[in-house]
């Protein structure tokens, strides 16, 4: 292991899911999606930046006609807890009217982000169907409880990084998911 990699991993208190575990589960979700949407064309809306790694790995295993759209949102502003407001940094994608839409995010925490984007997608884009996938779902009371059809893993209410999830922009490229140690915050 290089010193740089060891340095990053030493910022973690524990590894929650290693790379193999994540990849196995992502492949299972992809198989579910392929089964559910067989014969259909899919419009994926990926929430940036957190869903970046998940959506890429997932869609590589979904051999359906897919169009990929991204929407940038922000709710943490660099800390480790939601600010309670969700900032949509751009408009919803065009051309989703009457389409089969799958919304994808990295993690369901307070629920505000997904609930806000779902509301926006339904009112502004009028898709024929809308389903949602997240890799992680925190077990905690939520301010909003958005409907989510595909869930990778349920996790305790801890701040995690890696596989797309960041702390102040760092750690997204970790192939595993871990809990950041107090000293790294
Ligand atoms: P929510 O609006 O509180 O559900 O938060 C959703 C967004 O906050 C996700 O899209 C993530 O980008 C971010 N987030 C929530 N929990 C974590 C975490 O534990 N680590 C890193 N990012 C998180
Ligand atoms: Mg996010």
PDB file of C-alpha atoms and ligand atoms in Angstrom:
ATOM      1  CA  UNK A   1       0.000   0.000   0.000  1.00  0.00           C
ATOM      2  CA  UNK A   2       1.354   3.438  -0.890  1.00  0.00           C
ATOM      3  CA  UNK A   3       1.899   6.000   1.857  1.00  0.00           C
ATOM      4  CA  UNK A   4      -0.746   8.233   0.297  1.00  0.00           C
ATOM      5  CA  UNK A   5      -3.389   5.475   0.380  1.00  0.00           C
ATOM      6  CA  UNK A   6      -2.408   4.478   3.918  1.00  0.00           C
ATOM      7  CA  UNK A   7      -2.724   8.138   4.943  1.00  0.00           C
ATOM      8  CA  UNK A   8      -6.252   8.424   3.589  1.00  0.00           C
ATOM      9  CA  UNK A   9      -7.358   5.118   5.100  1.00  0.00           C
ATOM     10  CA  UNK A  10      -5.941   6.149   8.483  1.00  0.00           C
ATOM     11  CA  UNK A  11      -8.529   8.972   8.500  1.00  0.00           C
ATOM     12  CA  UNK A  12     -11.210   6.297   8.827  1.00  0.00           C
ATOM     13  CA  UNK A  13     -12.400   4.946  12.164  1.00  0.00           C
ATOM     14  CA  UNK A  14     -13.740   1.873  10.452  1.00  0.00           C
ATOM     15  CA  UNK A  15     -14.579   0.507   7.043  1.00  0.00           C
ATOM     16  CA  UNK A  16     -18.312  -0.066   6.766  1.00  0.00           C
ATOM     17  CA  UNK A  17     -18.360  -1.695   3.308  1.00  0.00           C
ATOM     18  CA  UNK A  18     -15.289  -2.803   1.421  1.00  0.00           C
ATOM     19  CA  UNK A  19     -15.026  -2.470  -2.327  1.00  0.00           C
ATOM     20  CA  UNK A  20     -16.037  -6.076  -3.108  1.00  0.00           C
ATOM     21  CA  UNK A  21     -19.143  -5.821  -0.926  1.00  0.00           C
ATOM     22  CA  UNK A  22     -20.186  -2.583  -2.639  1.00  0.00           C
ATOM     23  CA  UNK A  23     -19.597  -3.973  -6.120  1.00  0.00           C
ATOM     24  CA  UNK A  24     -21.558  -7.144  -5.356  1.00  0.00           C
ATOM     25  CA  UNK A  25     -24.542  -5.176  -4.058  1.00  0.00           C
ATOM     26  CA  UNK A  26     -24.430  -2.690  -6.946  1.00  0.00           C
ATOM     27  CA  UNK A  27     -24.565  -5.630  -9.380  1.00  0.00           C
ATOM     28  CA  UNK A  28     -27.614  -6.997  -7.523  1.00  0.00           C
ATOM     29  CA  UNK A  29     -29.429  -3.667  -7.770  1.00  0.00           C
ATOM     30  CA  UNK A  30     -28.547  -3.453 -11.466  1.00  0.00           C
ATOM     31  CA  UNK A  31     -30.056  -6.906 -12.001  1.00  0.00           C
ATOM     32  CA  UNK A  32     -33.249  -5.807 -10.213  1.00  0.00           C
ATOM     33  CA  UNK A  33     -33.468  -2.712 -12.414  1.00  0.00           C
ATOM     34  CA  UNK A  34     -32.911  -4.721 -15.590  1.00  0.00           C
ATOM     35  CA  UNK A  35     -35.682  -7.109 -14.539  1.00  0.00           C
ATOM     36  CA  UNK A  36     -38.096  -4.313 -13.602  1.00  0.00           C
ATOM     37  CA  UNK A  37     -37.517  -2.219 -16.730  1.00  0.00           C
ATOM     38  CA  UNK A  38     -37.097  -4.944 -19.322  1.00  0.00           C
ATOM     39  CA  UNK A  39     -38.138  -3.719 -22.781  1.00  0.00           C
ATOM     40  CA  UNK A  40     -38.243  -0.066 -21.677  1.00  0.00           C
ATOM     41  CA  UNK A  41     -36.114   2.999 -22.253  1.00  0.00           C
ATOM     42  CA  UNK A  42     -34.856   4.656 -19.133  1.00  0.00           C
ATOM     43  CA  UNK A  43     -33.976   8.268 -18.310  1.00  0.00           C
ATOM     44  CA  UNK A  44     -31.622   8.336 -15.344  1.00  0.00           C
ATOM     45  CA  UNK A  45     -31.301  11.499 -13.272  1.00  0.00           C
ATOM     46  CA  UNK A  46     -28.161  11.328 -11.138  1.00  0.00           C
ATOM     47  CA  UNK A  47     -27.649  13.749  -8.260  1.00  0.00           C
ATOM     48  CA  UNK A  48     -24.187  15.241  -8.323  1.00  0.00           C
ATOM     49  CA  UNK A  49     -21.659  14.947  -6.999  1.00  0.00           C
ATOM     50  CA  UNK A  50     -22.392  12.180  -4.511  1.00  0.00           C
ATOM     51  CA  UNK A  51     -24.031   9.683  -6.878  1.00  0.00           C
ATOM     52  CA  UNK A  52     -21.179   9.863  -9.390  1.00  0.00           C
ATOM     53  CA  UNK A  53     -19.421   6.597  -8.576  1.00  0.00           C
ATOM     54  CA  UNK A  54     -22.611   4.648  -7.821  1.00  0.00           C
ATOM     55  CA  UNK A  55     -24.350   5.666 -11.029  1.00  0.00           C
ATOM     56  CA  UNK A  56     -21.360   4.833 -13.217  1.00  0.00           C
ATOM     57  CA  UNK A  57     -20.842   1.368 -11.734  1.00  0.00           C
ATOM     58  CA  UNK A  58     -24.569   0.672 -11.691  1.00  0.00           C
ATOM     59  CA  UNK A  59     -25.286   1.674 -15.275  1.00  0.00           C
ATOM     60  CA  UNK A  60     -22.364  -0.303 -16.643  1.00  0.00           C
ATOM     61  CA  UNK A  61     -24.394  -3.350 -15.590  1.00  0.00           C
ATOM     62  CA  UNK A  62     -27.712  -2.131 -17.012  1.00  0.00           C
ATOM     63  CA  UNK A  63     -27.813  -3.115 -20.704  1.00  0.00           C
ATOM     64  CA  UNK A  64     -31.016  -1.171 -21.500  1.00  0.00           C
ATOM     65  CA  UNK A  65     -31.396   1.948 -23.646  1.00  0.00           C
ATOM     66  CA  UNK A  66     -30.504   4.641 -21.110  1.00  0.00           C
ATOM     67  CA  UNK A  67     -30.113   8.397 -21.244  1.00  0.00           C
ATOM     68  CA  UNK A  68     -28.166   9.918 -18.369  1.00  0.00           C
ATOM     69  CA  UNK A  69     -28.897  13.354 -16.928  1.00  0.00           C
ATOM     70  CA  UNK A  70     -27.227  15.015 -13.976  1.00  0.00           C
ATOM     71  CA  UNK A  71     -28.556  17.527 -11.494  1.00  0.00           C
ATOM     72  CA  UNK A  72     -26.276  19.321  -9.032  1.00  0.00           C
ATOM     73  CA  UNK A  73     -27.646  19.813  -5.539  1.00  0.00           C
ATOM     74  CA  UNK A  74     -26.136  20.944  -2.291  1.00  0.00           C
ATOM     75  CA  UNK A  75     -27.331  20.485   1.262  1.00  0.00           C
ATOM     76  CA  UNK A  76     -24.236  20.025   3.462  1.00  0.00           C
ATOM     77  CA  UNK A  77     -22.138  23.073   2.592  1.00  0.00           C
ATOM     78  CA  UNK A  78     -19.002  21.301   3.790  1.00  0.00           C
ATOM     79  CA  UNK A  79     -20.075  20.093   7.239  1.00  0.00           C
ATOM     80  CA  UNK A  80     -21.194  16.702   8.494  1.00  0.00           C
ATOM     81  CA  UNK A  81     -24.888  17.437   8.925  1.00  0.00           C
ATOM     82  CA  UNK A  82     -27.572  18.714   6.611  1.00  0.00           C
ATOM     83  CA  UNK A  83     -28.216  22.464   6.653  1.00  0.00           C
ATOM     84  CA  UNK A  84     -31.919  21.770   6.325  1.00  0.00           C
ATOM     85  CA  UNK A  85     -32.133  23.602   3.031  1.00  0.00           C
ATOM     86  CA  UNK A  86     -31.595  22.052  -0.353  1.00  0.00           C
ATOM     87  CA  UNK A  87     -30.067  24.169  -3.047  1.00  0.00           C
ATOM     88  CA  UNK A  88     -30.766  23.071  -6.606  1.00  0.00           C
ATOM     89  CA  UNK A  89     -27.795  24.403  -8.509  1.00  0.00           C
ATOM     90  CA  UNK A  90     -29.512  24.052 -11.864  1.00  0.00           C
ATOM     91  CA  UNK A  91     -32.868  23.424 -13.482  1.00  0.00           C
ATOM     92  CA  UNK A  92     -34.349  19.994 -13.915  1.00  0.00           C
ATOM     93  CA  UNK A  93     -33.300  18.273 -17.159  1.00  0.00           C
ATOM     94  CA  UNK A  94     -35.406  18.910 -20.255  1.00  0.00           C
ATOM     95  CA  UNK A  95     -37.194  16.214 -22.244  1.00  0.00           C
ATOM     96  CA  UNK A  96     -38.451  14.016 -19.398  1.00  0.00           C
ATOM     97  CA  UNK A  97     -42.149  14.494 -20.081  1.00  0.00           C
ATOM     98  CA  UNK A  98     -43.864  11.134 -20.390  1.00  0.00           C
ATOM     99  CA  UNK A  99     -40.572   9.301 -19.866  1.00  0.00           C
ATOM    100  CA  UNK A 100     -39.609   6.493 -17.519  1.00  0.00           C
ATOM    101  CA  UNK A 101     -37.348   8.194 -14.992  1.00  0.00           C
ATOM    102  CA  UNK A 102     -35.034   6.688 -12.402  1.00  0.00           C
ATOM    103  CA  UNK A 103     -33.626   9.150  -9.854  1.00  0.00           C
ATOM    104  CA  UNK A 104     -30.332   8.103  -8.279  1.00  0.00           C
ATOM    105  CA  UNK A 105     -28.529   9.430  -5.207  1.00  0.00           C
ATOM    106  CA  UNK A 106     -25.750   8.193  -2.980  1.00  0.00           C
ATOM    107  CA  UNK A 107     -27.463   8.331   0.396  1.00  0.00           C
ATOM    108  CA  UNK A 108     -30.827   9.018   2.003  1.00  0.00           C
ATOM    109  CA  UNK A 109     -30.277  11.015   5.190  1.00  0.00           C
ATOM    110  CA  UNK A 110     -32.822  13.665   6.250  1.00  0.00           C
ATOM    111  CA  UNK A 111     -34.774  12.962   3.061  1.00  0.00           C
ATOM    112  CA  UNK A 112     -34.920  16.642   2.134  1.00  0.00           C
ATOM    113  CA  UNK A 113     -32.796  16.334  -0.986  1.00  0.00           C
ATOM    114  CA  UNK A 114     -34.690  13.479  -2.575  1.00  0.00           C
ATOM    115  CA  UNK A 115     -38.093  14.794  -1.538  1.00  0.00           C
ATOM    116  CA  UNK A 116     -37.287  18.210  -3.019  1.00  0.00           C
ATOM    117  CA  UNK A 117     -35.953  16.788  -6.276  1.00  0.00           C
ATOM    118  CA  UNK A 118     -38.847  14.328  -6.601  1.00  0.00           C
ATOM    119  CA  UNK A 119     -41.347  17.185  -6.141  1.00  0.00           C
ATOM    120  CA  UNK A 120     -39.515  19.242  -8.748  1.00  0.00           C
ATOM    121  CA  UNK A 121     -39.256  16.380 -11.220  1.00  0.00           C
ATOM    122  CA  UNK A 122     -42.937  15.563 -10.947  1.00  0.00           C
ATOM    123  CA  UNK A 123     -44.180  19.138 -11.249  1.00  0.00           C
ATOM    124  CA  UNK A 124     -41.644  20.535 -13.731  1.00  0.00           C
ATOM    125  CA  UNK A 125     -40.910  17.459 -15.880  1.00  0.00           C
ATOM    126  CA  UNK A 126     -44.068  15.319 -15.696  1.00  0.00           C
ATOM    127  CA  UNK A 127     -42.444  11.922 -16.230  1.00  0.00           C
ATOM    128  CA  UNK A 128     -44.671   8.907 -16.912  1.00  0.00           C
ATOM    129  CA  UNK A 129     -43.100   7.074 -13.974  1.00  0.00           C
ATOM    130  CA  UNK A 130     -40.562   8.024 -11.349  1.00  0.00           C
ATOM    131  CA  UNK A 131     -38.636   5.616  -9.170  1.00  0.00           C
ATOM    132  CA  UNK A 132     -35.661   6.287  -6.926  1.00  0.00           C
ATOM    133  CA  UNK A 133     -32.499   4.374  -6.077  1.00  0.00           C
ATOM    134  CA  UNK A 134     -29.980   5.058  -3.309  1.00  0.00           C
ATOM    135  CA  UNK A 135     -26.901   3.116  -2.340  1.00  0.00           C
ATOM    136  CA  UNK A 136     -27.264   3.886   1.374  1.00  0.00           C
ATOM    137  CA  UNK A 137     -30.181   4.680   3.642  1.00  0.00           C
ATOM    138  CA  UNK A 138     -29.475   5.978   7.135  1.00  0.00           C
ATOM    139  CA  UNK A 139     -31.672   4.649   9.892  1.00  0.00           C
ATOM    140  CA  UNK A 140     -32.936   7.796  11.570  1.00  0.00           C
ATOM    141  CA  UNK A 141     -36.105   9.828  11.885  1.00  0.00           C
ATOM    142  CA  UNK A 142     -36.499  11.879   8.707  1.00  0.00           C
ATOM    143  CA  UNK A 143     -37.896  15.327   7.997  1.00  0.00           C
ATOM    144  CA  UNK A 144     -39.321  14.008   4.747  1.00  0.00           C
ATOM    145  CA  UNK A 145     -39.794  10.375   3.808  1.00  0.00           C
ATOM    146  CA  UNK A 146     -39.349  10.182   0.044  1.00  0.00           C
ATOM    147  CA  UNK A 147     -40.425   6.992  -1.660  1.00  0.00           C
ATOM    148  CA  UNK A 148     -37.342   4.923  -2.547  1.00  0.00           C
ATOM    149  CA  UNK A 149     -37.668   1.696  -4.521  1.00  0.00           C
ATOM    150  CA  UNK A 150     -34.044   0.517  -4.633  1.00  0.00           C
ATOM    151  CA  UNK A 151     -31.797   0.561  -1.560  1.00  0.00           C
ATOM    152  CA  UNK A 152     -28.268  -0.825  -1.425  1.00  0.00           C
ATOM    153  CA  UNK A 153     -27.688  -0.922   2.320  1.00  0.00           C
ATOM    154  CA  UNK A 154     -29.316   0.356   5.487  1.00  0.00           C
ATOM    155  CA  UNK A 155     -26.731   1.910   7.805  1.00  0.00           C
ATOM    156  CA  UNK A 156     -26.715   3.453  11.290  1.00  0.00           C
ATOM    157  CA  UNK A 157     -26.873   7.246  11.585  1.00  0.00           C
ATOM    158  CA  UNK A 158     -23.150   7.908  11.148  1.00  0.00           C
ATOM    159  CA  UNK A 159     -21.315  10.248   8.792  1.00  0.00           C
ATOM    160  CA  UNK A 160     -19.668   8.170   6.083  1.00  0.00           C
ATOM    161  CA  UNK A 161     -17.269   8.924   3.248  1.00  0.00           C
ATOM    162  CA  UNK A 162     -15.982   7.137   0.184  1.00  0.00           C
ATOM    163  CA  UNK A 163     -17.457   5.752  -3.019  1.00  0.00           C
ATOM    164  CA  UNK A 164     -18.693   9.195  -4.032  1.00  0.00           C
ATOM    165  CA  UNK A 165     -19.417  10.570  -0.586  1.00  0.00           C
ATOM    166  CA  UNK A 166     -17.265  13.392   0.671  1.00  0.00           C
ATOM    167  CA  UNK A 167     -16.205  15.457   3.627  1.00  0.00           C
ATOM    168  CA  UNK A 168     -15.365  18.963   2.397  1.00  0.00           C
ATOM    169  CA  UNK A 169     -14.792  17.583  -1.088  1.00  0.00           C
ATOM    170  CA  UNK A 170     -12.356  14.873   0.003  1.00  0.00           C
ATOM    171  CA  UNK A 171     -12.538  11.058   0.118  1.00  0.00           C
ATOM    172  CA  UNK A 172     -14.948  10.591  -2.805  1.00  0.00           C
ATOM    173  CA  UNK A 173     -12.482   8.352  -4.630  1.00  0.00           C
ATOM    174  CA  UNK A 174     -12.115   5.793  -1.826  1.00  0.00           C
ATOM    175  CA  UNK A 175     -13.255   2.445  -3.257  1.00  0.00           C
ATOM    176  CA  UNK A 176     -14.702   1.537   0.150  1.00  0.00           C
ATOM    177  CA  UNK A 177     -17.161   3.327   2.455  1.00  0.00           C
ATOM    178  CA  UNK A 178     -16.037   4.205   5.954  1.00  0.00           C
ATOM    179  CA  UNK A 179     -16.720   6.327   9.004  1.00  0.00           C
ATOM    180  CA  UNK A 180     -14.434   9.311   9.281  1.00  0.00           C
ATOM    181  CA  UNK A 181     -12.507   9.527  12.563  1.00  0.00           C
ATOM    182  CA  UNK A 182     -13.117  12.528  14.849  1.00  0.00           C
ATOM    183  CA  UNK A 183      -9.545  13.676  14.320  1.00  0.00           C
ATOM    184  CA  UNK A 184     -10.093  13.972  10.562  1.00  0.00           C
ATOM    185  CA  UNK A 185     -13.090  16.310  11.026  1.00  0.00           C
TER     186      UNK A 185
HETATM  187  P1  LIG B   1     -30.502  14.555   2.846  1.00  0.00           P
HETATM  188  O1  LIG B   1     -31.083  15.687   2.062  1.00  0.00           O
HETATM  189  O2  LIG B   1     -30.277  14.930   4.287  1.00  0.00           O
HETATM  190  O3  LIG B   1     -31.233  13.249   2.699  1.00  0.00           O
HETATM  191  O4  LIG B   1     -29.031  14.358   2.378  1.00  0.00           O
HETATM  192  C1  LIG B   1     -28.724  13.849   1.196  1.00  0.00           C
HETATM  193  C2  LIG B   1     -27.387  14.359   0.730  1.00  0.00           C
HETATM  194  O5  LIG B   1     -26.480  14.693   1.783  1.00  0.00           O
HETATM  195  C3  LIG B   1     -26.774  13.219  -0.019  1.00  0.00           C
HETATM  196  O6  LIG B   1     -27.012  13.426  -1.376  1.00  0.00           O
HETATM  197  C4  LIG B   1     -25.310  13.308   0.341  1.00  0.00           C
HETATM  198  O7  LIG B   1     -24.645  14.001  -0.676  1.00  0.00           O
HETATM  199  C5  LIG B   1     -25.223  14.084   1.605  1.00  0.00           C
HETATM  200  N1  LIG B   1     -24.972  13.185   2.768  1.00  0.00           N
HETATM  201  C6  LIG B   1     -25.872  12.729   3.653  1.00  0.00           C
HETATM  202  N2  LIG B   1     -25.293  11.941   4.569  1.00  0.00           N
HETATM  203  C7  LIG B   1     -23.988  11.890   4.246  1.00  0.00           C
HETATM  204  C8  LIG B   1     -22.857  11.211   4.814  1.00  0.00           C
HETATM  205  O8  LIG B   1     -22.932  10.469   5.805  1.00  0.00           O
HETATM  206  N3  LIG B   1     -21.678  11.418   4.195  1.00  0.00           N
HETATM  207  C9  LIG B   1     -21.533  12.200   3.094  1.00  0.00           C
HETATM  208  N4  LIG B   1     -22.558  12.841   2.526  1.00  0.00           N
HETATM  209  C10 LIG B   1     -23.784  12.693   3.098  1.00  0.00           C
HETATM  210 MG1  LIG B   2     -25.586  14.397  -2.528  1.00  0.00          MG
END
